[in-house]
mmCIF file of C-alpha atoms in Angstrom:
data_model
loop_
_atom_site.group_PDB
_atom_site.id
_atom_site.type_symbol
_atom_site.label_atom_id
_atom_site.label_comp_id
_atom_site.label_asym_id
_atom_site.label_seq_id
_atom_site.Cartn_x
_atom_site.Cartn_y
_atom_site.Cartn_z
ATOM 1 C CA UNK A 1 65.587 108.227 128.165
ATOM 2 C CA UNK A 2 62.684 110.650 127.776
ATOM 3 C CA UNK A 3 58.875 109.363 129.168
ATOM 4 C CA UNK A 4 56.841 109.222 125.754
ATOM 5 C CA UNK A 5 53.607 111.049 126.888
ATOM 6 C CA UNK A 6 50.584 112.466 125.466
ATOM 7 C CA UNK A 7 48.161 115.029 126.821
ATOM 8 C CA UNK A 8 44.600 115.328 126.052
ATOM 9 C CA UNK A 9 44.705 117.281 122.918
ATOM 10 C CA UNK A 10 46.612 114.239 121.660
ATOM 11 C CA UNK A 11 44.305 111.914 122.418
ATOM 12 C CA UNK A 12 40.932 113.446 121.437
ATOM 13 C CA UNK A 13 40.366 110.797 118.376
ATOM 14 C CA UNK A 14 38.934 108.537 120.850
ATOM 15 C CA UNK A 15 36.855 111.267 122.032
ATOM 16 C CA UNK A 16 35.076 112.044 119.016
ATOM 17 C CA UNK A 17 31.563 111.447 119.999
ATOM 18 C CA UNK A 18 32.015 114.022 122.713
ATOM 19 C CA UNK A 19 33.167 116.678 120.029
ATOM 20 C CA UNK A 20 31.089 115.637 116.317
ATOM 21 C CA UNK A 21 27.493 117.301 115.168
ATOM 22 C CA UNK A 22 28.589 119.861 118.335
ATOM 23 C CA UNK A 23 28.306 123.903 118.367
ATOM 24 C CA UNK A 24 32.441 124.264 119.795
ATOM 25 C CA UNK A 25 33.816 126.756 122.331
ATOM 26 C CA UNK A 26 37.175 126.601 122.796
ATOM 27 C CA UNK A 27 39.170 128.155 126.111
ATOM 28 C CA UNK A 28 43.300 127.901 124.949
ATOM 29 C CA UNK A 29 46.107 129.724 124.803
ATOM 30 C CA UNK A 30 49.787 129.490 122.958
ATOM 31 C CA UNK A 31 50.211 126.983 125.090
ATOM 32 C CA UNK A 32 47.240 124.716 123.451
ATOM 33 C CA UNK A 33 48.977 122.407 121.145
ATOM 34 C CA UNK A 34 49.440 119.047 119.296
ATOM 35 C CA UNK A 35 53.155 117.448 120.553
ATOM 36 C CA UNK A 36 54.173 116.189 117.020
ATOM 37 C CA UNK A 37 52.707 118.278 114.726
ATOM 38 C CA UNK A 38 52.450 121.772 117.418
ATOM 39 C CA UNK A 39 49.270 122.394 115.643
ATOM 40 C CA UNK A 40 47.006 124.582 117.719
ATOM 41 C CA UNK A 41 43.862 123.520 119.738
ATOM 42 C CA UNK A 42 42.465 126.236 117.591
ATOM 43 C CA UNK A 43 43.381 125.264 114.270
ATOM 44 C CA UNK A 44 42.316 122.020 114.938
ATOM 45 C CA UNK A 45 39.464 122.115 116.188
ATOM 46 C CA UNK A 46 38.374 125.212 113.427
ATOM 47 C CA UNK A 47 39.073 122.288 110.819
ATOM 48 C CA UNK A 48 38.146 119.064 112.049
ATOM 49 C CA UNK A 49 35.227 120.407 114.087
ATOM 50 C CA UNK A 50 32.334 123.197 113.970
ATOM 51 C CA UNK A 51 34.091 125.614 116.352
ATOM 52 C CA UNK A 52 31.473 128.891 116.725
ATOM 53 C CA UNK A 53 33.810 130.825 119.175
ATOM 54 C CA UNK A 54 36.892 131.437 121.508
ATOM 55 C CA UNK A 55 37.450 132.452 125.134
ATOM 56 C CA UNK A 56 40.522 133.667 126.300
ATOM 57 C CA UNK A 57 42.104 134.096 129.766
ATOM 58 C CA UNK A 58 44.893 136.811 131.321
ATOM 59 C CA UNK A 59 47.337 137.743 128.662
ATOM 60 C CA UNK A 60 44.472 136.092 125.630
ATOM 61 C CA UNK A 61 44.155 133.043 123.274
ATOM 62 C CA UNK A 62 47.463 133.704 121.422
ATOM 63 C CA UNK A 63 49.128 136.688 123.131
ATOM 64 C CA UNK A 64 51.711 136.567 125.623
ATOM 65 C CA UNK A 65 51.391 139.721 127.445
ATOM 66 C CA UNK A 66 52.901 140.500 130.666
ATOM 67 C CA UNK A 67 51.331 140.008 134.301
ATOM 68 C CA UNK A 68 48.053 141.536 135.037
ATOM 69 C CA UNK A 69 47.108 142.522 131.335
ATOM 70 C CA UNK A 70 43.795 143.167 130.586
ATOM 71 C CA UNK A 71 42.387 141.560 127.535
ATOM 72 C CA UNK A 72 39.018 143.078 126.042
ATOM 73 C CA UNK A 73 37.010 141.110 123.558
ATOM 74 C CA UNK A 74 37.920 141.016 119.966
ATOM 75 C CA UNK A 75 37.582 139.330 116.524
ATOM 76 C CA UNK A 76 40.113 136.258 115.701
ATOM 77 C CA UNK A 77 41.777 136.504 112.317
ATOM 78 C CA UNK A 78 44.390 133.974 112.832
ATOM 79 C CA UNK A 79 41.624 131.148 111.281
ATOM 80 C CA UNK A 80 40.200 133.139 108.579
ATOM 81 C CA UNK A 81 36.607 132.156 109.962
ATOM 82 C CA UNK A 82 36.577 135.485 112.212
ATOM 83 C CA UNK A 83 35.654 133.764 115.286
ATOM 84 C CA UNK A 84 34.825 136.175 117.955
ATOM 85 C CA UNK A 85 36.912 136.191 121.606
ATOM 86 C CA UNK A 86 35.521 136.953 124.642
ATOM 87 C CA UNK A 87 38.031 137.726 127.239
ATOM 88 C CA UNK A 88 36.684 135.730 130.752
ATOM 89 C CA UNK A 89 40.075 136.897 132.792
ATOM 90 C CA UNK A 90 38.754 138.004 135.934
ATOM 91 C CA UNK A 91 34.831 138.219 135.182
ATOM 92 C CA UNK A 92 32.884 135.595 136.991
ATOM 93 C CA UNK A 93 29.580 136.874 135.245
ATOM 94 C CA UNK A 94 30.149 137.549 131.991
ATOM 95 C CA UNK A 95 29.793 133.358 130.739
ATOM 96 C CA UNK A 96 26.132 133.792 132.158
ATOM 97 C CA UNK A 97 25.401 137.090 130.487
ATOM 98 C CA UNK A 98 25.100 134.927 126.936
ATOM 99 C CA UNK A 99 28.340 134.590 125.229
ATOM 100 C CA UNK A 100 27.963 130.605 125.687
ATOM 101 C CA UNK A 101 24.360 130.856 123.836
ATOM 102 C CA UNK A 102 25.855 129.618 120.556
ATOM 103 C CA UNK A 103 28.054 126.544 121.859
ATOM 104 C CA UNK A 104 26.595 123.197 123.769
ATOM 105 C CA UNK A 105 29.932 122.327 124.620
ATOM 106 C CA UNK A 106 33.172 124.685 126.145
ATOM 107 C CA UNK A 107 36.675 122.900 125.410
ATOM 108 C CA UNK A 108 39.788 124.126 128.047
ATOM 109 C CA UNK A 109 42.932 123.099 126.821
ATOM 110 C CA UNK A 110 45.750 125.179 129.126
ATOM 111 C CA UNK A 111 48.878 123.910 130.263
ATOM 112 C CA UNK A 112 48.873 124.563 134.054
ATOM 113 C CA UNK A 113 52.526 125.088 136.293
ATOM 114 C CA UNK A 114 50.863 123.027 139.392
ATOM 115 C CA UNK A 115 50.648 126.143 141.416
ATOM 116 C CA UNK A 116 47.746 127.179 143.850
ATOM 117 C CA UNK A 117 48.556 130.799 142.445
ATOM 118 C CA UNK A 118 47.664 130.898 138.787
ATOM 119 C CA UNK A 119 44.851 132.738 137.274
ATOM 120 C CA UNK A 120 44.138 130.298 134.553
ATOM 121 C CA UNK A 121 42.678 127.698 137.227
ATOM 122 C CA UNK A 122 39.896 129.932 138.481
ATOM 123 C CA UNK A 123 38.679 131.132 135.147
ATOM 124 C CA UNK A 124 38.425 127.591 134.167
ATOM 125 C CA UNK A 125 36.333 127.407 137.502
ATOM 126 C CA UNK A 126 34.041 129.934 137.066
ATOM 127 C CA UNK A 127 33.977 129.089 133.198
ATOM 128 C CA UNK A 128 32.759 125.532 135.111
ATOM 129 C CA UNK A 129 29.914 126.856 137.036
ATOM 130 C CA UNK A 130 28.392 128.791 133.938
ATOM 131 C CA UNK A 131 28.415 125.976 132.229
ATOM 132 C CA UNK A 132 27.016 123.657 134.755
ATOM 133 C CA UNK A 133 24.044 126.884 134.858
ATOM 134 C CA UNK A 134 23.530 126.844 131.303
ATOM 135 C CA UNK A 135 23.853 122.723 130.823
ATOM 136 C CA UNK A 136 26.225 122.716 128.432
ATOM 137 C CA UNK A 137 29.425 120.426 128.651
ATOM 138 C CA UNK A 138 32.789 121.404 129.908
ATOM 139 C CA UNK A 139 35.536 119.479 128.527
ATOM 140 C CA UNK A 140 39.444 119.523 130.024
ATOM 141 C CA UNK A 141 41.880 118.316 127.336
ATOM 142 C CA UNK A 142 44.524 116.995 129.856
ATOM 143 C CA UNK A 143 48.252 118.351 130.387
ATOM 144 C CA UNK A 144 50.890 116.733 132.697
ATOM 145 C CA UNK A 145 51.855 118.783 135.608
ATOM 146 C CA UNK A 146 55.294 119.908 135.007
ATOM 147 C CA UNK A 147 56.670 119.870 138.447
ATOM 148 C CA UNK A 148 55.444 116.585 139.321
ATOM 149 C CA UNK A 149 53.138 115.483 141.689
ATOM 150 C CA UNK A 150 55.065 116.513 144.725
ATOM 151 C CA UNK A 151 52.967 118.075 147.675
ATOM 152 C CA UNK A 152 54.017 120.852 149.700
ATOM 153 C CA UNK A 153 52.660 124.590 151.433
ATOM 154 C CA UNK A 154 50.096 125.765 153.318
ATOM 155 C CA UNK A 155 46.449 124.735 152.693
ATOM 156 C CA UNK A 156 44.145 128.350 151.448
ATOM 157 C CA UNK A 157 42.527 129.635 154.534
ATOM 158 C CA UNK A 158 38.594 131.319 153.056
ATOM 159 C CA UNK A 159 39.504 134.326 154.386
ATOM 160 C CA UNK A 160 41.736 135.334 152.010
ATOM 161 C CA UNK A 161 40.216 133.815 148.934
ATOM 162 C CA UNK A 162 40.833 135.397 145.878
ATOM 163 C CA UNK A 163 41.645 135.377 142.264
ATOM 164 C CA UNK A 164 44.905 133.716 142.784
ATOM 165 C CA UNK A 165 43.785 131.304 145.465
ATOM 166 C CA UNK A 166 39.741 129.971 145.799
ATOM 167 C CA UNK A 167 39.877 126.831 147.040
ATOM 168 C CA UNK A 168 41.493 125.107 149.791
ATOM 169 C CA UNK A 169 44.245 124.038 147.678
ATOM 170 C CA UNK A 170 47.916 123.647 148.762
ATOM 171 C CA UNK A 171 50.490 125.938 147.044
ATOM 172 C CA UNK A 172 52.024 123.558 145.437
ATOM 173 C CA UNK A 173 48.958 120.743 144.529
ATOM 174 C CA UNK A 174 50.682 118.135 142.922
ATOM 175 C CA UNK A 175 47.356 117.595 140.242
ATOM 176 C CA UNK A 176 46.794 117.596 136.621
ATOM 177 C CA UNK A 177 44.272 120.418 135.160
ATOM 178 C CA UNK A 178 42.069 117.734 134.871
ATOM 179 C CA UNK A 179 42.063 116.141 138.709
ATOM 180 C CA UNK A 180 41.683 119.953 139.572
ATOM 181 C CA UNK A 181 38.553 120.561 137.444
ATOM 182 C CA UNK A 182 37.103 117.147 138.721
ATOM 183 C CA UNK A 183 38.127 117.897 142.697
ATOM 184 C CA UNK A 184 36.352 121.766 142.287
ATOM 185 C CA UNK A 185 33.401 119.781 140.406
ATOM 186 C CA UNK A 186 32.827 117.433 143.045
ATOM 187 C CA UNK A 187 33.952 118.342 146.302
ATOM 188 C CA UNK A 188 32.631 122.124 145.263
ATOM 189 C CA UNK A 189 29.659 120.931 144.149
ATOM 190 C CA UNK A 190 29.793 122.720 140.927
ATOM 191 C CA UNK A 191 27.624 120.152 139.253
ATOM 192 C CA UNK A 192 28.997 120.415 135.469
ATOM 193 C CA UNK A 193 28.644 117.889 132.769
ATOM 194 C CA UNK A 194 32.794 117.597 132.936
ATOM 195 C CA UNK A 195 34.226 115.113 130.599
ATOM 196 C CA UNK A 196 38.399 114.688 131.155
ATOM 197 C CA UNK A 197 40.559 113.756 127.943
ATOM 198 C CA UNK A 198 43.344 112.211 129.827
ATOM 199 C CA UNK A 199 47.399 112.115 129.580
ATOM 200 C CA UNK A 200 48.759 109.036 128.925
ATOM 201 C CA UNK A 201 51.979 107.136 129.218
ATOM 202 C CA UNK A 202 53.001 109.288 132.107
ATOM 203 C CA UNK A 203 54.495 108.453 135.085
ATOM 204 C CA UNK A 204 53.286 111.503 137.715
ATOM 205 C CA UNK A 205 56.718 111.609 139.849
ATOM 206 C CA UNK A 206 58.086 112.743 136.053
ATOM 207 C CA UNK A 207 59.016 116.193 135.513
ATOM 208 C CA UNK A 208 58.181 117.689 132.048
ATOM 209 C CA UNK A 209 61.290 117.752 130.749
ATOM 210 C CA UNK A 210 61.519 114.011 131.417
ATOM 211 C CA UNK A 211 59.542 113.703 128.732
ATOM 212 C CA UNK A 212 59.360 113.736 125.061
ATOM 213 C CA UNK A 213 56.615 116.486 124.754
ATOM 214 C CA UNK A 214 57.977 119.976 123.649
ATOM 215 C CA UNK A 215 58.191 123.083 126.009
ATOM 216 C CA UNK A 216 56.665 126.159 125.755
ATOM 217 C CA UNK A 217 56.495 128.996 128.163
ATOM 218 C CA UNK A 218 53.381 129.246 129.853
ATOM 219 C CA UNK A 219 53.500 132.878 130.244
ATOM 220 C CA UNK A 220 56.490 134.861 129.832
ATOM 221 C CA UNK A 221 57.800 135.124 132.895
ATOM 222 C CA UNK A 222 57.698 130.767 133.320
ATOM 223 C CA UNK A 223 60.824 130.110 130.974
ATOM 224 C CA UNK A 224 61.396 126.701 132.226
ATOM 225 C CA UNK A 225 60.682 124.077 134.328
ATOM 226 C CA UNK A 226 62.763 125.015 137.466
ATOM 227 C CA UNK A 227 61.337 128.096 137.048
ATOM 228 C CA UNK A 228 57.707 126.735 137.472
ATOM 229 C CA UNK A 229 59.254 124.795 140.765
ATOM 230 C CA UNK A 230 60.604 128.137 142.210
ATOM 231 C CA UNK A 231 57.449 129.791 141.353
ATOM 232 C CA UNK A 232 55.843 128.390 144.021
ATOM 233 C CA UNK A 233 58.260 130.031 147.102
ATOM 234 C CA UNK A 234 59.486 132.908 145.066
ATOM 235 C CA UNK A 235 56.606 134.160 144.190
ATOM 236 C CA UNK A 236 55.507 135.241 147.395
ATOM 237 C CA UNK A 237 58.210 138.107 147.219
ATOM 238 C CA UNK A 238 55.244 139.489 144.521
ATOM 239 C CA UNK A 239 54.067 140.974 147.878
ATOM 240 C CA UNK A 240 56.573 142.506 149.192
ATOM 241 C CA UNK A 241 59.360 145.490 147.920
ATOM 242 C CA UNK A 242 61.749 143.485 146.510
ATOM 243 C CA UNK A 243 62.104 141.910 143.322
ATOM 244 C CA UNK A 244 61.314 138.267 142.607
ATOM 245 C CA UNK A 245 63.097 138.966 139.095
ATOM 246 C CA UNK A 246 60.765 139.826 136.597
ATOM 247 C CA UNK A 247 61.826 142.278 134.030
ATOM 248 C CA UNK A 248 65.432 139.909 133.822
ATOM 249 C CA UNK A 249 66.026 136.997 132.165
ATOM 250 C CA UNK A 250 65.885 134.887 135.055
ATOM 251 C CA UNK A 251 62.433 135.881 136.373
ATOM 252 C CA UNK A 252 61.064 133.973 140.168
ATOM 253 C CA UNK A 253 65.006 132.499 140.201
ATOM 254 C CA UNK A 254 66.731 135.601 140.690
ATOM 255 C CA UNK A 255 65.648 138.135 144.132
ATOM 256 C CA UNK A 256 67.145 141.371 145.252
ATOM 257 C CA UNK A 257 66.660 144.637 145.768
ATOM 258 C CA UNK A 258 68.875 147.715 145.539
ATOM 259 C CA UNK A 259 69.679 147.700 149.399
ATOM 260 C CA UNK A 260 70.713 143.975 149.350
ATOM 261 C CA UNK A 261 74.229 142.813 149.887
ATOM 262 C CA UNK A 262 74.073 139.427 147.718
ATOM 263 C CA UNK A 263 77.298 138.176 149.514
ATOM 264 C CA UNK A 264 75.829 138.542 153.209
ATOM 265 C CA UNK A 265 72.419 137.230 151.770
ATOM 266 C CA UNK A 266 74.240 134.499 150.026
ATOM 267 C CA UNK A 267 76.369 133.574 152.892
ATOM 268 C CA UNK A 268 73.336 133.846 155.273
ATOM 269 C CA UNK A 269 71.065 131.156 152.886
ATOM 270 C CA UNK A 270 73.875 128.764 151.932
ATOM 271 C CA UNK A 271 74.468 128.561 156.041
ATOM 272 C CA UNK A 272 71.324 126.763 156.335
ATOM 273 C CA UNK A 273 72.091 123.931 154.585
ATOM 274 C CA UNK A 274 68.185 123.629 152.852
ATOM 275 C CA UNK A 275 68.278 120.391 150.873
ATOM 276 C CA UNK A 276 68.618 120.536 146.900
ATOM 277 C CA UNK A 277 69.563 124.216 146.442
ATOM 278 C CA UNK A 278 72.407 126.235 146.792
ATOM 279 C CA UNK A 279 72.274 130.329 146.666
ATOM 280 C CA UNK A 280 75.098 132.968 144.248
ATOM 281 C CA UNK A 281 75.497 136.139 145.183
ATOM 282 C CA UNK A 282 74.459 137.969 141.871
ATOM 283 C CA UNK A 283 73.945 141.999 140.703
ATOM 284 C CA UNK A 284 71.290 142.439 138.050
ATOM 285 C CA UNK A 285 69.061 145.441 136.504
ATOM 286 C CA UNK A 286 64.903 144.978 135.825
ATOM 287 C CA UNK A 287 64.204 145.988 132.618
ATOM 288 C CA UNK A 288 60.484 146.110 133.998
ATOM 289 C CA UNK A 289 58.282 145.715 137.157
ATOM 290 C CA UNK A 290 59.903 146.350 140.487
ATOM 291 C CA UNK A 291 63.232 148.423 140.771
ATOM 292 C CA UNK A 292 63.083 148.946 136.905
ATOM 293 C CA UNK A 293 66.109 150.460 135.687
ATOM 294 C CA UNK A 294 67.823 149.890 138.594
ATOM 295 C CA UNK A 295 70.866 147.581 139.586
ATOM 296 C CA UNK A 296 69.771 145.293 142.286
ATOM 297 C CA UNK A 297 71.768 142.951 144.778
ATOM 298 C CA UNK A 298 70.697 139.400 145.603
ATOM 299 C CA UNK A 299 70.848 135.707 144.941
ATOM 300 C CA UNK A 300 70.086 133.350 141.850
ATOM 301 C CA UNK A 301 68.586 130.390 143.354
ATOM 302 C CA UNK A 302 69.923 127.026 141.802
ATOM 303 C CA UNK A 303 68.517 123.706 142.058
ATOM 304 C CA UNK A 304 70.837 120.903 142.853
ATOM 305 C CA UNK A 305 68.167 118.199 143.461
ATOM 306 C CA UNK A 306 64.542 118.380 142.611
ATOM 307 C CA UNK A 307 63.737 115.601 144.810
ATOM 308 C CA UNK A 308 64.672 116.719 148.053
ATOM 309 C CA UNK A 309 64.150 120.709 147.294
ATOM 310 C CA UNK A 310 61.583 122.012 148.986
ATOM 311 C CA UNK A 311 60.422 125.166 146.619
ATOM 312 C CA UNK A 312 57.734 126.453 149.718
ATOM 313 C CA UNK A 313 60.452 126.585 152.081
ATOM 314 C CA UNK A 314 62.889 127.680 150.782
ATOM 315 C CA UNK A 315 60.983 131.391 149.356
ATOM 316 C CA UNK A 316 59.747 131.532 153.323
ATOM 317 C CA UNK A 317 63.445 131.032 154.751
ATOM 318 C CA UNK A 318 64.621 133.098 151.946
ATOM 319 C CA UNK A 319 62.136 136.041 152.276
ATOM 320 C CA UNK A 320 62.352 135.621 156.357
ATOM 321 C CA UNK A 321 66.479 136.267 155.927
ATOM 322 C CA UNK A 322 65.675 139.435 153.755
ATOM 323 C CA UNK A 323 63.560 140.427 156.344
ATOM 324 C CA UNK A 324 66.095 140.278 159.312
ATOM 325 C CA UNK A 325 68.946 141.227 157.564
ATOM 326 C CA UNK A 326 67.626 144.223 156.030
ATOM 327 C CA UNK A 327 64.356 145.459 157.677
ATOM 328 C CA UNK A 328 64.621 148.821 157.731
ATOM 329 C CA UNK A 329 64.739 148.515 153.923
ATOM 330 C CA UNK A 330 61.952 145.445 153.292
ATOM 331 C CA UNK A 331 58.232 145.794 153.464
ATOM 332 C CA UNK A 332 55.428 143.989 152.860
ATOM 333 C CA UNK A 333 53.018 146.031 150.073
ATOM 334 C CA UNK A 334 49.975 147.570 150.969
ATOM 335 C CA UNK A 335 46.478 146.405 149.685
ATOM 336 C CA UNK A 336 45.741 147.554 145.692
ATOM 337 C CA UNK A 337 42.292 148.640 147.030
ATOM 338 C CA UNK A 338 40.908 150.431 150.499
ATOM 339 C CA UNK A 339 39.726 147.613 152.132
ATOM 340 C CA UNK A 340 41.216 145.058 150.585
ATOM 341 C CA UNK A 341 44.151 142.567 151.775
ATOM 342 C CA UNK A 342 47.857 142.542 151.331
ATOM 343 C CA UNK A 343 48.894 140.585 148.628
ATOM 344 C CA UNK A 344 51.008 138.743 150.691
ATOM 345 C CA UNK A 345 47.956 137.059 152.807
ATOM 346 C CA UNK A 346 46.409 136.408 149.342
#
């Protein structure tokens, strides 16, 4: 039987004080929605509230573009009030440069995949800080983290701190949106006026499809919730030459390249015995991103038991076996910028 669960945006009549006689910014996506009615964070809080503006992270507020889209500012027509969006994807600055001037308090209502490695996270961050600068109130309308509250991977070393990793997170963090926000706040010493609309009626070792709430993809390559577990090993093949599957229909659970042999690579995985997962040899074609247009060899990666599968582990032993069997093919990429490092120690 399926956990009956709200998140924050569900739960924000007993919040009302926080949101009434308030100037509203709101910081959502698609994925910003009511569970029975799957009315928007936007069009809800345009009607019940005085909302004066949107702010919209990679991909935007409504779109669902592909990875590493650039969004510019632009005028919402969705509402018919013509609310303007500014884009905050990668700009640290822009939230103190005066786009908050005309709100007291910023509403973030994102569902997160419980991955050290997610954009959305950081702008929320930075979104934080501005708002901690310019005194106005941040507000996290709580989402359950959809692969459970499991712990596992490496904790960020400063070095290598980036867009996709700040803080000394571990890959996979096992926290809701909202225990991030409050964690950064505190132990970062960000210093915001955060308030927390909390979940309820969840149990945290529940995955999201253990409960009654409906699914949507957080972006389009996160189609469901064993992908969002394999995200965080198979997405450190975004780093090297071959493909973690985007461009298929099985993005971050299928990996290959052209020069793979999926029944050696198969063979060589399955021989390890790694608990919860079992590897098929598989052929497939990217319609986009790496090796696009071209067939591929490699392995789907299948999920026998989410308890004992270790997601982290199994993307290193799988990535390490790539590397061995076929290193004269395999390669790390180099930095996007002079200077800068590897994606693969980011």
């Amino acid at each position: 039987m399926k956990q009956s669960v709200k998140n924050g945006i569900d739960n924000i009549e007993k919040y009302d004080c926080v949101f009434s006689g308030k100037r509203l910014g709101l910081m959502t996506n698609h994925t910003g929605l009511q569970k029975s009615s799957l009315k928007s964070a936007i069009e809800l809080f345009s009607t019940e509230y005085d909302l004066k503006a949107l702010y919209s992270p990679e991909r935007g507020t409504c779109r669902t573009q592909q990875n590493r889209t650039g969004v510019r500012d632009y005028t919402d027509e969705k509402t018919g009030l013509r609310l303007p969006v500014y884009s905050l994807h990668e700009d640290r600055n822009k939230p103190i440069n005066g786009i908050f001037k005309d709100i007291d308090v910023l509403i973030y209502d994102i569902q997160d995949i419980g991955s050290r490695y997610w954009t959305y996270i950081y702008t929320m961050a930075y979104a934080m800080e501005s708002c901690a600068k310019k005194e106005k109130t941040f507000v996290v309308l709580d989402r359950v983290n959809p692969i459970a509250n499991m712990v596992e991977g490496n904790i960020l070393d400063f070095r290598f701190q980036s867009f996709v990793g700040r803080y000394a997170l571990p890959i996979r963090h096992g926290l809701t949106v909202g225990e991030l926000a409050g964690l950064i706040n505190k132990e970062y010493h960000i210093g915001a006026n955060l308030e927390v609309v909390p979940v309820t009626g969840w149990s945290r070792c529940r995955y999201f499809d253990e409960t009654d709430l409906p699914w949507v993809n957080p972006t389009p390559n996160i189609t469901s919730v064993d992908c969002a577990i394999l995200y965080t090993g198979i997405c450190l093949f975004e780093g090297t030459n071959v493909s973690e599957g985007r461009g298929t229909t099985r993005p971050f659970e299928v990996v290959g390249a052209p020069w793979i042999d999926p029944f050696q690579l198969a063979d060589s995985m399955n021989n390890m015995e790694l608990p919860g997962v079992v590897f098929r040899p598989v052929y497939f074609t990217p319609m986009h991103s790496k090796h696009k247009d071209t067939p591929c060899g490699g392995v789907q990666v299948h999920i026998t038991d989410r308890d004992s599968f270790k997601p982290v582990e199994c993307g290193l032993k799988l990535l390490f076996s790539i590397r061995n069997l076929y290193g004269d093919q395999f390669c790390f990429l180099p930095p996007t910028k002079e200077g800068g490092h590897p994606l693969i120690d980011l």
